[in-house]
Coordinates of C-alpha atoms and ligand atoms in Angstrom, one line a residue:
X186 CA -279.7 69.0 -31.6
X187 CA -276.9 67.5 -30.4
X188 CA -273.5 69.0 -29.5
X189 CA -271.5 68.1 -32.6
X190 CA -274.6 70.2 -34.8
X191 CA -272.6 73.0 -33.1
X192 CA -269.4 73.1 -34.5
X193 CA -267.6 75.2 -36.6
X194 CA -266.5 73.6 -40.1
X195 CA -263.0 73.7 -39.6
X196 CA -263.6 71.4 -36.4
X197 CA -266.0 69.1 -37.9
X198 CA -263.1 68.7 -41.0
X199 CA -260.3 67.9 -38.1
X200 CA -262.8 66.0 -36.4
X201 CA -263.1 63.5 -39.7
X202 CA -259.5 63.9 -40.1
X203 CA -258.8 62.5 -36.8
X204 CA -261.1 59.9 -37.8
X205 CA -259.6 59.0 -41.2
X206 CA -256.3 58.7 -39.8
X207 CA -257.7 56.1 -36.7
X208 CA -259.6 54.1 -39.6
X209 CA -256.0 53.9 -41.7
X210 CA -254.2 52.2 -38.3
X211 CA -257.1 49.6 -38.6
X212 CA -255.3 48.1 -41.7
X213 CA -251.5 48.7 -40.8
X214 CA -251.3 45.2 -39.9
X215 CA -252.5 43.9 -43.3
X216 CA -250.5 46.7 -45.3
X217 CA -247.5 45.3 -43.8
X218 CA -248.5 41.3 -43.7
X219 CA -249.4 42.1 -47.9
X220 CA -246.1 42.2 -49.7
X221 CA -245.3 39.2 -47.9
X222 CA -247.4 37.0 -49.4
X223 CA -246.6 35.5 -52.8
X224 CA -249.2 36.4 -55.3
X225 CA -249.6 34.8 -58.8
X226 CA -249.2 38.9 -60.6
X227 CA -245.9 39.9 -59.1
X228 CA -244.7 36.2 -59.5
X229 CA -245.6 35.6 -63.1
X230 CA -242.5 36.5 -64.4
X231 CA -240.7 33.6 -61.8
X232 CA -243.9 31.4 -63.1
X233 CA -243.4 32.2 -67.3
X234 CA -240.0 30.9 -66.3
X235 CA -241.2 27.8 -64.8
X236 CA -243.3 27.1 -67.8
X237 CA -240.2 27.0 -69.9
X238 CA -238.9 24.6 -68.0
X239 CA -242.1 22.3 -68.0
X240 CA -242.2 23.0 -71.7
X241 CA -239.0 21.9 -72.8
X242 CA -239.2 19.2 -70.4
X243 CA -242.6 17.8 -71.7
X244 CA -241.2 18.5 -75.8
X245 CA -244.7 20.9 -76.1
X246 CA -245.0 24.2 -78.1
X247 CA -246.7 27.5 -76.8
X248 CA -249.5 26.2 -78.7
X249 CA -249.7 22.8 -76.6
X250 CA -249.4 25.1 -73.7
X251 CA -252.7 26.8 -74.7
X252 CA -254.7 23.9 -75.1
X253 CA -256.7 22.6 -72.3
X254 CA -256.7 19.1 -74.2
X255 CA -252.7 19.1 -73.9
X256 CA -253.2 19.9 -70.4
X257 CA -255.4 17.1 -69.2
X258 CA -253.5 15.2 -71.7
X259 CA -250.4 16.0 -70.1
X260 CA -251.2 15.6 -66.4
X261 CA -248.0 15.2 -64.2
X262 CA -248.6 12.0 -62.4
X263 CA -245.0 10.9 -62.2
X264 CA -242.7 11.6 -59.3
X265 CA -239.8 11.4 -62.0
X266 CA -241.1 14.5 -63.2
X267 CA -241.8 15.9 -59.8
X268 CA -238.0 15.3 -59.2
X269 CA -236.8 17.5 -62.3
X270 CA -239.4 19.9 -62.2
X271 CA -240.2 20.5 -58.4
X272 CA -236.9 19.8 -57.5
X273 CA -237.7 17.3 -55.3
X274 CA -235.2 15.8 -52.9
X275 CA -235.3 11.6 -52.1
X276 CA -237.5 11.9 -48.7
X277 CA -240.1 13.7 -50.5
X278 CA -239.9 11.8 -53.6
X279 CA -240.1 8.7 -51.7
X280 CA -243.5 10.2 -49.5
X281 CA -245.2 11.1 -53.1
X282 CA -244.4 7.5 -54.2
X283 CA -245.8 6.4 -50.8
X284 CA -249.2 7.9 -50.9
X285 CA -249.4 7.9 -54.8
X286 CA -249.7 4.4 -54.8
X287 CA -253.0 4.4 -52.6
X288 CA -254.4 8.2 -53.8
X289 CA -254.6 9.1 -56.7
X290 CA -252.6 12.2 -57.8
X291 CA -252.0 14.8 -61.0
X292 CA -251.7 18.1 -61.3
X293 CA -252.0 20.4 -65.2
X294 CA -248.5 21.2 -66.3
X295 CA -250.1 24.8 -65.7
X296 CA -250.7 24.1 -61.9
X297 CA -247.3 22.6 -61.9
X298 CA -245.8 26.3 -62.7
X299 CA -247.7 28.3 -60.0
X300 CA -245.8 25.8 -57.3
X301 CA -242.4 27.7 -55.8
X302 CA -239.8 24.8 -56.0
X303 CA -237.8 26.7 -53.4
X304 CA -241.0 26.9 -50.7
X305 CA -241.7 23.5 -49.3
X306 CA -244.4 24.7 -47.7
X307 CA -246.0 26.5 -51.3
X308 CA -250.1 27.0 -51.2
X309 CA -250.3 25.5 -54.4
X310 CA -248.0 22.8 -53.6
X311 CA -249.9 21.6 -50.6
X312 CA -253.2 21.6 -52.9
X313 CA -251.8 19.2 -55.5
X314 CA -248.3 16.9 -54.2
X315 CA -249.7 14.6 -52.0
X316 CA -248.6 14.5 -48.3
X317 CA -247.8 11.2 -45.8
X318 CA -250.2 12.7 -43.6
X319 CA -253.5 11.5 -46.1
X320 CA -252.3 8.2 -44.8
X321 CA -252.8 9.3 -40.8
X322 CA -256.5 9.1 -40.4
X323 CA -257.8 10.6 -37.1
X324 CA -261.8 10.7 -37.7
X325 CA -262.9 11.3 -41.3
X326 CA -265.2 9.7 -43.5
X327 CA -265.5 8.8 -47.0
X328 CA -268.8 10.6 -47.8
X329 CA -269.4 12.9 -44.6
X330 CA -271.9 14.6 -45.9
X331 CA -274.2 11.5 -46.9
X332 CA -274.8 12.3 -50.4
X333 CA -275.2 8.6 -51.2
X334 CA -278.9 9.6 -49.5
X335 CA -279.5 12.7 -51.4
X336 CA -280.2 11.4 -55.1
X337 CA -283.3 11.5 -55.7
X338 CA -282.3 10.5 -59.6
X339 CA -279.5 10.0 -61.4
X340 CA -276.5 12.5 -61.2
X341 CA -278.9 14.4 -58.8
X342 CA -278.1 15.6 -55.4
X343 CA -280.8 17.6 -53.7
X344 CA -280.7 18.9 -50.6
X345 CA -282.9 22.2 -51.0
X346 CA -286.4 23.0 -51.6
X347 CA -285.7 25.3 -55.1
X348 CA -282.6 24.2 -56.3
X349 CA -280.3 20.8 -57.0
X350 CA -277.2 19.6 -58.4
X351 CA -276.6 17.7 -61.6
X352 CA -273.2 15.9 -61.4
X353 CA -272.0 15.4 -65.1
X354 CA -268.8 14.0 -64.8
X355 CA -266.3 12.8 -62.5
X356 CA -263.5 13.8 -63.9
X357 CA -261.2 17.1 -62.8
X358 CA -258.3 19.0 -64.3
X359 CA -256.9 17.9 -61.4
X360 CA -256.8 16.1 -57.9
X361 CA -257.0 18.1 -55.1
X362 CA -255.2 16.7 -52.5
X363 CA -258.4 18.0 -50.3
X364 CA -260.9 17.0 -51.8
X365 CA -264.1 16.3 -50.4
X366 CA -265.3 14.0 -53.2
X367 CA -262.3 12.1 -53.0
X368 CA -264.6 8.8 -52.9
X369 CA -265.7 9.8 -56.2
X370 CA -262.2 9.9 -58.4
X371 CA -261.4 6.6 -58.3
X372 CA -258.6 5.6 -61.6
X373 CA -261.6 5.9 -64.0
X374 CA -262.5 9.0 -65.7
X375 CA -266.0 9.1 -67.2
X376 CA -268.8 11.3 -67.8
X377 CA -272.3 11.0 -66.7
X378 CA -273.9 8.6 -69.1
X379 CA -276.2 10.6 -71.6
X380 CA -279.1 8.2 -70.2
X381 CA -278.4 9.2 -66.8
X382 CA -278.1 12.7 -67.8
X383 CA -281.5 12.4 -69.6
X384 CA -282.8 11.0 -66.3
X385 CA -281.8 13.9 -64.3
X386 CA -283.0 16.6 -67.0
X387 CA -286.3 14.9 -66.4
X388 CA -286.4 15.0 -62.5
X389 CA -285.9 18.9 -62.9
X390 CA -288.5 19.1 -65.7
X391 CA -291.2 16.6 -63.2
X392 CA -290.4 19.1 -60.5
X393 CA -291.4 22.8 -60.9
X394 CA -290.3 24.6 -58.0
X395 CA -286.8 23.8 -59.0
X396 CA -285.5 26.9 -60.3
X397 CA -281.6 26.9 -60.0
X398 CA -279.7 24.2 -61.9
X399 CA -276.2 23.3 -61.0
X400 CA -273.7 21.5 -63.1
X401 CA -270.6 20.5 -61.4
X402 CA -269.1 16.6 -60.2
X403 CA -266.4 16.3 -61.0
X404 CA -266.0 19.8 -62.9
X405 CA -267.8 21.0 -65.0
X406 CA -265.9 22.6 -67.4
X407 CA -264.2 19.2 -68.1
X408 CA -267.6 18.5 -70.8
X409 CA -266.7 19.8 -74.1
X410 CA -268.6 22.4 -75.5
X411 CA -271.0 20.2 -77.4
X412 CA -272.2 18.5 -74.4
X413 CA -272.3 21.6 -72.0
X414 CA -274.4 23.7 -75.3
X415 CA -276.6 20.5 -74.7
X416 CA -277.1 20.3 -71.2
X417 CA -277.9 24.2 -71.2
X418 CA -280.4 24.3 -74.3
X419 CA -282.3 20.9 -72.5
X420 CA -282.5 23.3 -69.4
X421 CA -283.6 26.5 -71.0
X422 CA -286.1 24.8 -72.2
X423 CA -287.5 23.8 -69.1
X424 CA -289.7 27.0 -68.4
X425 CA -289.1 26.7 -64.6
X426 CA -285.2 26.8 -64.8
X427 CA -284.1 30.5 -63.7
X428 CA -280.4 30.1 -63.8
X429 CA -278.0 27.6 -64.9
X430 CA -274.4 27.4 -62.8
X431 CA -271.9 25.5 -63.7
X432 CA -268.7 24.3 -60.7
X433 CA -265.8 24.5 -61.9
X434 CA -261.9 24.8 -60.8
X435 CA -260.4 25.0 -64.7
X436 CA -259.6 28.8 -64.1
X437 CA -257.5 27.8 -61.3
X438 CA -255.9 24.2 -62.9
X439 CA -255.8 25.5 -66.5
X440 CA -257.2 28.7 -67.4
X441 CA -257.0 28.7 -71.4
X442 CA -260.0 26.3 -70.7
X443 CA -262.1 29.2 -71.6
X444 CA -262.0 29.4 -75.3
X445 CA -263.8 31.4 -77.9
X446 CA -266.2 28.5 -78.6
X447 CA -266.7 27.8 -74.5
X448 CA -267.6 31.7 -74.2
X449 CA -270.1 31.5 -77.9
X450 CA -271.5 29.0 -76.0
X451 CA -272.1 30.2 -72.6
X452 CA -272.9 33.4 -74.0
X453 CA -276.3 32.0 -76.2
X454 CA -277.8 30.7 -72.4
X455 CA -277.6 33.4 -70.4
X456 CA -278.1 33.7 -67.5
X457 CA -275.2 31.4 -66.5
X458 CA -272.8 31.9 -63.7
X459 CA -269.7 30.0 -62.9
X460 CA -268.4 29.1 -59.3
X461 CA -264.8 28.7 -58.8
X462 CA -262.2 27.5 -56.6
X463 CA -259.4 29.9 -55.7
X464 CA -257.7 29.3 -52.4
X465 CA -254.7 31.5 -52.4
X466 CA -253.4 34.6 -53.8
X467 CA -250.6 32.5 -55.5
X468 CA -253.7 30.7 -57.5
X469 CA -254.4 34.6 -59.3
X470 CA -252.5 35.2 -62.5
X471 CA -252.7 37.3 -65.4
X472 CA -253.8 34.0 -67.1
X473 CA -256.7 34.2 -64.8
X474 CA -257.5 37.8 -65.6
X475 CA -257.4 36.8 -69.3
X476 CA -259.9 34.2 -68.9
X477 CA -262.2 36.2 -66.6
X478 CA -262.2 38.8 -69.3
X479 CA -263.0 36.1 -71.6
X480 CA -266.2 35.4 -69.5
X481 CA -267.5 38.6 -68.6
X482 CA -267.7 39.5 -71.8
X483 CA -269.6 36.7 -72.8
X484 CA -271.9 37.6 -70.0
X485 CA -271.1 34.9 -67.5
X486 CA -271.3 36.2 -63.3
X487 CA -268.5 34.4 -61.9
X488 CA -268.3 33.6 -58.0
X489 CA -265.7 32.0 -55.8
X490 CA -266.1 29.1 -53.5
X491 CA -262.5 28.9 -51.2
X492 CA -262.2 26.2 -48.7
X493 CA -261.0 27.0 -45.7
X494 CA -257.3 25.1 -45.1
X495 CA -254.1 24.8 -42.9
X496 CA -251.7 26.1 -44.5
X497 CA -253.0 27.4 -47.4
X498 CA -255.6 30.1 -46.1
X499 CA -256.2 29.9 -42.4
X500 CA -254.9 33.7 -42.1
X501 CA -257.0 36.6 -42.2
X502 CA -254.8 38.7 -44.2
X503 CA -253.9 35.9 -46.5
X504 CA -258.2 35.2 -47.4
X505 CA -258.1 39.3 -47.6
X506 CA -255.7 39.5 -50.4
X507 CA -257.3 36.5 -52.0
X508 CA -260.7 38.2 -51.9
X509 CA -258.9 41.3 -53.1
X510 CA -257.3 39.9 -55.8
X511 CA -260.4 38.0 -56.9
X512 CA -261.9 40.9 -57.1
X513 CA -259.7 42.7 -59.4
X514 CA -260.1 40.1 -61.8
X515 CA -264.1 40.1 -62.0
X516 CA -264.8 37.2 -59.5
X517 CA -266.7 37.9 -56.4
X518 CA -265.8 35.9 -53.5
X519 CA -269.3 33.5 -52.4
X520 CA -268.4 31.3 -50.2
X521 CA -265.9 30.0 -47.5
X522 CA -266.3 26.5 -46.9
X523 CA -264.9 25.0 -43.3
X524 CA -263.3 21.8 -44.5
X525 CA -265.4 18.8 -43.8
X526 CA -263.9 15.8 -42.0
X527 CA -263.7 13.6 -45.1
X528 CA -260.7 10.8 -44.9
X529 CA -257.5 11.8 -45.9
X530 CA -257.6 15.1 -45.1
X531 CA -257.1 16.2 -41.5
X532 CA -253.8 18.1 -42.2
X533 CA -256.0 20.5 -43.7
X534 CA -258.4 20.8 -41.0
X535 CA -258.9 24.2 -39.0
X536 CA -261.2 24.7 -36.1
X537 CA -264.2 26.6 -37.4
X538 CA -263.5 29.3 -34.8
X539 CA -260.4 30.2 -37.5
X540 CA -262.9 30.6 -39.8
X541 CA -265.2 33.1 -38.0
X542 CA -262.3 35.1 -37.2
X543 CA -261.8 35.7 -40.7
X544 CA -264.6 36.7 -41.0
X545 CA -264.5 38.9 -37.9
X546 CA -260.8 40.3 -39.5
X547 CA -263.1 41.0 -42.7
X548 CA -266.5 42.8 -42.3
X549 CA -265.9 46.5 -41.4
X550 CA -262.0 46.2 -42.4
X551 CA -263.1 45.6 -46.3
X552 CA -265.4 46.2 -48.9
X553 CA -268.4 44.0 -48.6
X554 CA -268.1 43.1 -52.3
X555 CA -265.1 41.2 -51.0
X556 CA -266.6 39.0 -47.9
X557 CA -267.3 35.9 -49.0
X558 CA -269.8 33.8 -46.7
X559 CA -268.6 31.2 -43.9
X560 CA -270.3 28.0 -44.4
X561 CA -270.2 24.4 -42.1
X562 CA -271.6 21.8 -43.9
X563 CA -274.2 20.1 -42.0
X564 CA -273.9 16.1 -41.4
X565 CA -275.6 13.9 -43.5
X566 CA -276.3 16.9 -46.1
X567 CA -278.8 18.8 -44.1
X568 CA -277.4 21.7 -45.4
X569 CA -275.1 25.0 -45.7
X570 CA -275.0 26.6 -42.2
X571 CA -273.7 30.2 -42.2
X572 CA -271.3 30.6 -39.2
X573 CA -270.7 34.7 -38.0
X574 CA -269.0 36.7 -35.6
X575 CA -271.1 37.6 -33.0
X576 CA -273.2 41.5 -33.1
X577 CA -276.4 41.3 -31.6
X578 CA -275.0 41.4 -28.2
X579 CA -278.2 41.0 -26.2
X580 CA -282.1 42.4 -26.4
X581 CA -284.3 43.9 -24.3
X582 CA -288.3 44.7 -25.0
X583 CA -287.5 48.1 -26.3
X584 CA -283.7 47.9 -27.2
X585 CA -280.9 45.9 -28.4
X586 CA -277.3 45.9 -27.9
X587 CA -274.7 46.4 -31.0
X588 CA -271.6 45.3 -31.5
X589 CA -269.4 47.6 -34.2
X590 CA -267.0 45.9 -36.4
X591 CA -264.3 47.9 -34.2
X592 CA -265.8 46.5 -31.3
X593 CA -267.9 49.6 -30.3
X594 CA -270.6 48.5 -28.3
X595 CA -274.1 50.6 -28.5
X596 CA -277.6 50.7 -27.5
X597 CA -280.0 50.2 -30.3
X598 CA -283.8 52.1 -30.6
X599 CA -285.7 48.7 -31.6
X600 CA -289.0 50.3 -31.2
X601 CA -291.1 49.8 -34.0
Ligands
LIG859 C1 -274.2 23.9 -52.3 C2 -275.3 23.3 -52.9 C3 -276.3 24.0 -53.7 C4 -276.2 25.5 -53.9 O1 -276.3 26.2 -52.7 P1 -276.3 27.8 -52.8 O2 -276.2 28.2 -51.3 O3 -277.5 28.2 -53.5 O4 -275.1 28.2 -53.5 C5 -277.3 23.3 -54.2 N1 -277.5 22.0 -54.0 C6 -276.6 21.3 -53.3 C7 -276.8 19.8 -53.1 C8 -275.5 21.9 -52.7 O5 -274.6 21.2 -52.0

């Protein structure tokens, strides 16, 4: 027995009291850093405002609005526009003429509205306007991950023993100005070729043990529902094929993407679960929720997949409201990608050490529905490498050594 099985009730009560109220000052930092960050809810009236604007500047209807087809169609690509509706001023217009000319750049109207014209330094912004610092190029390469030596077949990348990539199309809602695929945009946007497609169906279907199909490029969701109720019924009926994901950033670029027919779709191949790419609570609007609805109810899992980037999410209280947020709106947070040398990009680069203190700032401090995993990319595509804080301090024969998320250290019985 030990001591505390000898207490009255009253002191084991003030005893969890005391407890509860130590536990509560482990979060006073974050319950003051919260408010402070911008979040796509409590700005959506500041955003439906915005979307006026782009509206009556682009001559579209609410209907327009709600089309994904008006969207793409209606890409901002023009630093006229980005003048009247970002409020640019002439050094920055002339820095997004600079770089435009060598990278390719658009964001959806949509996209457009989550930007805060009066916040140079907006998340959203940073994702989308490109920067003069893509031009500076410290270390990175084009295609760091070597996927050129990864396809085994057409569209394929594999890099796993149960489970490959099929990448459909090329094309995107919209250009992130991160991108680690960047070599792949190019001016042109095209879809996989149906024989190529065909091709890579039949690598899946010559190759049993894989089990978990993804379809992403590009994104996904860019198909149109004919082709994606295609690619789907081709792998369903492939006895071997588990699960079907599809990669995707639409519910972040343009969120009325998910339609009725998308969700009829989805809905006849289950299972089929969709990973995302929030990176900032700015990204999460009711839009989003709608959507997310949309999906759930047609069955779909959804999972996020943030990338880790300067100024846009290297703070641990910044990820914990996105992973809170995400949450709320039906979308468990998967992964956190450290951001891969790739050209063009440094500005966003963090040491991974940012990236495990996240996750040290997370585990313990949150639910564990809303820790995402930390993930380096291995050169030359050798894999997804899990990087966490340290707690397995040391071990003996008989014992081990634990570190608490509170940074408690205790002996550990590891006798079997
Ligand atoms: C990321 C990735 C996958 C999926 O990995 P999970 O850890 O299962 O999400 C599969 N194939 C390739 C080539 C990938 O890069």
């Amino acid at each position: 027995m030990s001591d505390k099985d000898c207490l009255q009730d009253e002191q084991k009560r003030a005893m969890a009291n005391e407890r509860a109220a130590e536990l509560k000052g482990r979060i006073d930092a974050y319950l003051e850093a919260r408010p402070q960050i911008s979040d796509g809810m409590t700005q959506w009236e500041e955003i439906q405002k915005r979307q006026k604007k782009i509206k009556a500047h682009l001559n579209a209807s609410d209907d327009d609005w709600n089309d994904w087809h008006w969207q793409v169609r209606s890409r901002i690509n023009k630093v006229e526009d980005l003048i009247e509706l970002l409020e640019l001023n002439e050094e920055e217009a002339a820095e997004v003429r600079k770089v435009g000319e060598k990278n390719r750049w658009a964001t959806t109207p949509y996209y457009l509205s989550l930007m805060n014209p009066d916040d140079p330094n907006c998340p959203v912004r940073r994702q989308a306007i490109p920067a003069t610092e893509e031009l500076l190029n410290p270390v990175g390469k084009d295609d760091p991950m070597g996927e050129q030596y990864t396809s085994p077949a057409p569209a394929i990348t594999r890099r796993y023993p149960d489970r490959l990539i099929i990448n459909v199309t090329n094309q995107c809602g919209m250009y992130c100005r991160h991108c680690q695929r960047r070599r792949n945009i190019g001016e042109v946007d095209r879809m996989t070729a149906r024989e190529d497609l065909q091709a890579a169906l039949d690598y899946v279907r010559n190759h049993p043990e894989i089990r978990d199909v993804l379809l992403t490029g590009g994104d996904a969701l860019m198909l149109n529902e004919e082709i994606i109720d295609w690619l789907l019924t081709e792998l369903d009926n492939i006895p071997h094929v588990e699960i079907k994901r599809l990669g995707s950033r639409t519910l972040v670029t343009m969120p009325m993407r998910v339609t009725d027919e998308l969700c009829a779709v989805l809905e006849k191949h289950s299972p089929v679960y969709i990973n995302t790419h929030f990176n900032n609570p700015a990204e999460v609007t009711p839009a989003v929720a709608e959507a997310t609805r949309k999906l759930t109810r047609a069955g779909v899992s959804l999972g996020n997949q943030a990338v880790l980037l300067a100024g846009v999410n290297d703070d641990p209280h910044v990820m914990k409201k996105l992973n809170h947020m995400l949450l709320q709106v039906m979308i468990r947070p998967y992964y956190i990608f450290h951001a891969k040398a790739v050209t063009g990009t440094a500005h966003f680069r963090t040491r991974v050490e940012v990236g495990i203190e996240i996750m040290e700032h997370l585990r313990g401090q949150t639910s564990g529905m809303a820790i995402p995993t930390f993930i380096v990319n291995a050169p030359e595509g050798y894999g997804k490498t899990p990087m966490l804080p340290e707690y397995l301090i040391s071990s003996g024969r008989d014992k081990i050594f634990i570190r608490t998320w509170e940074n408690r250290v205790f002996e550990y019985d590891n006798r079997e």
